[in-house]
Amino acid sequence: MSSQKLIINAIIDMNLDMIDLLLANSNSYMEVSKDLFIKELSKKFKRLNNQGVTKFNKVSKGTCQKCYAGCTGYTFLTKNNDYLDLLIEEKNNTITDITQCTNFKNEEEIIKKNNIFLCFKKDLKTSYIPTSLHLSQQKGIEHAELEFEKFQNQIIDLEIIEIWLNKWSQLFNSIKYMNLDYSFVSSFLSTYHSTKNISSIKKDNFLAKKALAEFNNFQISDHKKLINWLLKYKKNQVYNASSNYTKTENWNKTNLIIFKNREDIFNDGLKDYNNIIIDIKGYLNSIKFGEIYSQYYYEFYNEIKQRQEIAQ
């Protein structure tokens, strides 16, 4: 059996071990190392497995219509009509490359819904040569992260968070739109966003205090007033901060929370900082407001959405 036929069967069965055996360690696939290629495949297969899909139900032959015009390839189709269009290059019974096709025409009519897109950032590709700007940005990120690491295993004030944010704001602004293209920015951006959310505990504390006073002046059973209150304070972003910290035991007495880096489903390798404890003394109103707002915002989400649509 040819290597191409074997790799097709391995992909159908989502058999990563067999795919690993059939691909050469020395070759790149989709312009990245074999290990990185298989890691990305593994992520996609795992996501499909979580949806109850453990294999591809159909393979349909076709040709590329654009970048590799005329080259033969295959659509791997799941029972849910999710699809993976691949061009598989073989030479001397060895798989030399696998490329995802973005403009693929099948020989038969099939229903294709969601593209299983394999995404590799520019700086992970074998052809990547960093510019002087990228090297400077990477160096800046290293310094910023080393500075943040020093906060570990100690109690810091919110003002320290603000100083760090202000110091590295220029770096953040220079890379904030690069997350989809370059992997070296991901961890810093996540930390910066998380820290900025936590800083809103201080920034929005006065507004939170005002909101809580109004909340305590009407009955929760009065849904009309409650929804008006939710709409009025929707711009107060402090309720978004809760995903970036965990509360310590008796936090309302100790005034202490623990930093938690923002999760990013599109990126691996985010830094997990240990035991950065933040003193929020004087800003408890923000935490209390965030908890109350989140509870009722999601409970009355549909009503709020309807009110906003009518207002438009």
C-alpha positions as CSV (number, residue, x, y, z in Angstrom):
1,M,0.0,0.0,0.0
2,S,1.4,3.4,-0.9
3,S,2.3,6.0,1.7
4,Q,-0.4,8.3,0.4
5,K,-3.1,5.6,0.9
6,L,-1.7,4.9,4.4
7,I,-1.8,8.5,5.4
8,I,-5.3,8.9,4.1
9,N,-6.5,6.0,6.2
10,A,-4.6,7.3,9.2
11,I,-6.3,10.7,8.9
12,I,-9.7,9.1,8.4
13,D,-9.2,7.2,11.7
14,M,-7.7,10.3,13.3
15,N,-4.8,8.0,14.2
16,L,-2.1,10.5,15.3
17,D,0.4,7.7,16.1
18,M,0.2,6.4,12.6
19,I,0.4,9.9,11.1
20,D,3.5,10.4,13.2
21,L,5.1,7.2,11.8
22,L,4.3,8.0,8.2
23,L,5.7,11.6,8.3
24,A,9.5,12.2,8.2
25,N,11.1,14.1,11.1
26,S,13.3,16.0,8.7
27,N,10.4,17.4,6.6
28,S,8.2,20.4,7.2
29,Y,4.4,20.2,6.7
30,M,2.4,23.4,6.0
31,E,5.8,25.2,6.5
32,V,6.1,24.1,10.1
33,S,8.0,21.2,11.8
34,K,6.4,17.8,11.9
35,D,5.9,18.0,15.7
36,L,4.1,21.3,15.4
37,F,1.9,20.1,12.5
38,I,0.9,17.0,14.5
39,K,0.2,19.0,17.6
40,E,-2.2,21.3,15.6
41,L,-3.9,18.2,14.1
42,S,-4.2,16.8,17.6
43,K,-6.0,19.9,18.9
44,K,-8.5,19.8,16.0
45,F,-9.1,16.0,16.5
46,K,-9.6,16.5,20.2
47,R,-12.2,19.2,19.6
48,L,-14.0,16.9,17.2
49,N,-13.8,14.1,19.7
50,N,-15.5,16.3,22.3
51,Q,-18.3,16.7,19.8
52,G,-18.7,13.0,19.5
53,V,-16.8,12.7,16.2
54,T,-14.0,10.1,16.4
55,K,-13.4,9.6,12.6
56,F,-14.1,11.0,9.2
57,N,-17.0,9.4,7.6
58,K,-16.2,10.2,3.9
59,V,-13.3,11.1,1.7
60,S,-13.9,13.0,-1.5
61,K,-11.3,13.6,-4.2
62,G,-10.8,17.0,-5.9
63,T,-8.4,19.6,-7.1
64,C,-6.9,22.9,-5.9
65,Q,-8.3,25.9,-7.8
66,K,-5.8,28.6,-6.7
67,C,-2.4,28.4,-5.0
68,Y,-1.6,24.9,-6.4
69,A,-4.0,24.9,-9.3
70,G,-4.7,21.5,-10.7
71,C,-3.0,19.6,-7.8
72,T,-5.1,16.6,-6.6
73,G,-6.2,16.5,-3.0
74,Y,-8.9,15.1,-0.7
75,T,-11.8,16.4,1.4
76,F,-12.1,14.6,4.8
77,L,-15.7,14.9,5.9
78,T,-17.2,14.2,9.3
79,K,-20.8,13.1,10.0
80,N,-21.6,16.7,10.9
81,N,-20.2,17.9,7.5
82,D,-17.2,19.5,9.1
83,Y,-14.4,19.3,6.5
84,L,-10.6,19.2,6.0
85,D,-9.3,19.9,2.5
86,L,-5.7,18.6,2.1
87,L,-3.2,18.3,-0.7
88,I,-0.9,15.3,0.0
89,E,2.4,15.3,-1.8
90,E,4.2,12.0,-2.3
91,K,7.6,11.2,-3.8
92,N,9.4,7.9,-3.9
93,N,6.6,6.4,-1.7
94,T,7.3,9.1,1.0
95,I,5.0,11.9,2.1
96,T,7.0,15.0,1.4
97,D,4.4,17.6,2.3
98,I,0.8,18.2,3.3
99,T,-0.9,21.4,2.5
100,Q,-4.4,22.7,3.5
101,C,-6.3,24.0,0.4
102,T,-8.4,27.1,0.7
103,N,-10.0,26.9,-2.7
104,F,-10.8,23.2,-3.4
105,K,-13.2,21.8,-6.0
106,N,-14.5,18.3,-5.4
107,E,-15.3,15.8,-8.2
108,E,-18.7,15.2,-6.6
109,E,-21.4,17.3,-5.0
110,I,-21.0,17.2,-1.2
111,I,-22.2,19.3,1.7
112,K,-19.4,21.2,3.4
113,K,-20.2,23.3,6.5
114,N,-17.4,24.1,8.9
115,N,-13.8,24.2,7.7
116,I,-11.4,22.5,10.1
117,F,-8.8,25.2,9.7
118,L,-5.1,24.4,10.6
119,C,-3.5,27.7,11.6
120,F,0.2,28.3,12.1
121,K,1.5,31.7,13.0
122,K,4.2,33.4,10.9
123,D,7.0,33.2,13.4
124,L,6.5,29.4,13.8
125,K,7.1,28.7,10.1
126,T,10.5,27.4,8.9
127,S,10.7,30.4,6.4
128,Y,10.3,33.0,9.1
129,I,13.1,35.6,9.4
130,P,12.4,38.2,12.2
131,T,12.8,41.8,11.4
132,S,14.7,44.2,13.6
133,L,11.4,45.5,14.9
134,H,10.2,42.0,15.8
135,L,13.5,41.3,17.6
136,S,13.1,44.6,19.5
137,Q,9.5,43.8,20.4
138,Q,10.5,40.3,21.6
139,K,13.2,41.8,23.8
140,G,10.7,44.2,25.3
141,I,8.3,41.4,26.0
142,E,11.0,39.4,27.8
143,H,11.7,42.4,30.0
144,A,8.0,43.1,30.8
145,E,7.4,39.5,31.7
146,L,10.5,39.2,33.9
147,E,9.3,42.3,35.7
148,F,5.9,40.8,36.2
149,E,7.4,37.6,37.5
150,K,8.9,39.5,40.4
151,F,5.4,40.1,41.8
152,Q,5.1,36.4,42.5
153,N,4.9,35.2,46.1
154,Q,4.2,38.6,47.6
155,I,1.4,41.0,48.3
156,I,1.2,44.0,46.0
157,D,-1.0,47.1,45.8
158,L,-3.2,47.9,42.9
159,E,-1.0,51.0,42.3
160,I,1.9,48.6,41.5
161,I,-0.3,47.0,38.8
162,E,-1.0,50.5,37.4
163,I,2.7,51.4,37.3
164,W,3.5,48.1,35.4
165,L,0.6,48.9,32.9
166,N,1.8,52.4,32.3
167,K,5.4,51.4,31.8
168,W,4.6,48.8,29.1
169,S,1.6,50.5,27.5
170,Q,3.7,51.6,24.5
171,L,4.9,48.1,23.9
172,F,1.3,46.8,24.2
173,N,0.0,49.4,21.6
174,S,2.8,48.3,19.2
175,I,1.8,44.6,19.2
176,K,-1.9,44.5,20.2
177,Y,-3.0,43.6,16.7
178,M,-0.4,40.9,16.1
179,N,-1.9,38.1,18.1
180,L,-3.4,36.3,15.2
181,D,-0.1,36.3,13.2
182,Y,2.7,36.0,15.8
183,S,3.0,33.6,18.7
184,F,5.7,35.6,20.6
185,V,3.2,38.3,21.6
186,S,0.4,36.0,23.0
187,S,1.5,35.6,26.6
188,F,2.3,39.2,27.2
189,L,-1.0,40.4,25.6
190,S,-2.9,38.0,27.9
191,T,-1.1,39.2,31.0
192,Y,-1.6,42.8,30.0
193,H,-5.3,42.4,29.3
194,S,-5.8,40.5,32.6
195,T,-3.9,43.2,34.5
196,K,-5.8,46.0,32.8
197,N,-9.1,44.3,33.8
198,I,-8.0,44.1,37.4
199,S,-7.0,47.8,37.4
200,S,-10.6,48.6,36.6
201,I,-11.3,47.6,40.2
202,K,-9.8,50.9,41.3
203,K,-10.8,52.9,38.2
204,D,-14.5,52.1,38.4
205,N,-14.8,51.9,42.2
206,F,-16.6,55.3,42.5
207,L,-19.1,54.3,39.9
208,A,-19.6,50.9,41.5
209,K,-20.3,52.5,44.8
210,K,-23.0,54.7,43.2
211,A,-24.5,51.7,41.4
212,L,-24.7,49.7,44.6
213,A,-26.5,52.5,46.4
214,E,-29.1,52.7,43.6
215,F,-29.4,48.9,43.6
216,N,-30.2,48.9,47.3
217,N,-33.0,51.4,46.8
218,F,-35.4,49.2,44.8
219,Q,-36.8,45.7,45.1
220,I,-35.2,43.0,43.1
221,S,-38.6,41.8,42.2
222,D,-39.2,45.0,40.3
223,H,-37.8,43.6,37.0
224,K,-38.3,46.9,35.1
225,K,-36.2,48.9,37.5
226,L,-33.6,46.1,37.7
227,I,-33.2,45.9,33.9
228,N,-33.0,49.8,33.7
229,W,-30.2,49.5,36.3
230,L,-28.4,46.8,34.3
231,L,-28.6,48.9,31.2
232,K,-27.4,52.1,33.0
233,Y,-24.3,50.5,34.3
234,K,-23.4,48.2,31.4
235,K,-20.4,50.4,30.6
236,N,-18.9,49.8,34.0
237,Q,-16.4,47.1,32.9
238,V,-15.4,46.0,36.4
239,Y,-17.6,42.9,36.2
240,N,-15.3,41.6,33.5
241,A,-12.4,41.6,35.9
242,S,-13.7,38.5,37.8
243,S,-12.2,36.1,35.3
244,N,-8.8,37.5,36.1
245,Y,-8.6,36.8,39.8
246,T,-9.7,34.4,42.5
247,K,-10.8,35.6,45.9
248,T,-9.0,34.6,49.0
249,E,-10.8,33.2,52.0
250,N,-12.5,36.0,53.9
251,W,-11.5,38.4,51.1
252,N,-14.0,41.0,52.3
253,K,-11.9,41.2,55.5
254,T,-8.4,40.6,54.2
255,N,-8.9,42.7,51.1
256,L,-6.8,40.2,49.1
257,I,-7.4,38.6,45.7
258,I,-5.1,36.4,43.7
259,F,-4.1,37.2,40.1
260,K,-5.2,34.7,37.4
261,N,-4.0,35.1,33.8
262,R,-6.7,35.4,31.2
263,E,-7.4,32.2,29.3
264,D,-6.9,32.2,25.6
265,I,-8.4,29.3,23.6
266,F,-6.5,30.2,20.5
267,N,-3.0,30.1,22.1
268,D,-0.9,27.7,24.1
269,G,2.0,28.5,26.4
270,L,0.5,31.4,28.3
271,K,2.4,32.1,31.5
272,D,0.9,30.8,34.7
273,Y,2.1,33.2,37.4
274,N,2.1,31.8,40.9
275,N,0.6,33.4,44.0
276,I,0.5,37.1,43.0
277,I,-1.7,38.5,45.7
278,I,-3.2,41.9,45.2
279,D,-4.4,44.2,48.0
280,I,-7.7,45.9,47.0
281,K,-8.3,47.7,50.3
282,G,-10.7,50.6,49.7
283,Y,-12.1,49.1,46.5
284,L,-14.4,46.4,47.7
285,N,-17.4,48.1,46.1
286,S,-16.1,47.1,42.7
287,I,-15.9,43.4,43.6
288,K,-19.4,43.5,45.2
289,F,-20.8,45.3,42.2
290,G,-19.2,42.9,39.8
291,E,-20.7,39.9,41.5
292,I,-24.2,41.4,41.6
293,Y,-24.1,42.7,38.1
294,S,-22.9,39.5,36.6
295,Q,-25.6,37.5,38.4
296,Y,-28.5,39.6,37.1
297,Y,-27.1,40.5,33.7
298,Y,-27.0,36.9,32.6
299,E,-30.3,36.1,34.3
300,F,-32.0,38.9,32.3
301,Y,-29.8,38.8,29.2
302,N,-32.6,38.2,26.7
303,E,-34.7,41.0,28.1
304,I,-31.7,43.4,28.0
305,K,-31.0,42.4,24.4
306,Q,-34.6,43.0,23.4
307,R,-34.6,46.4,25.0
308,Q,-31.3,47.3,23.2
309,E,-32.7,46.2,19.9
310,I,-35.9,48.3,20.4
311,A,-33.8,51.3,21.3
312,Q,-31.8,51.0,18.0
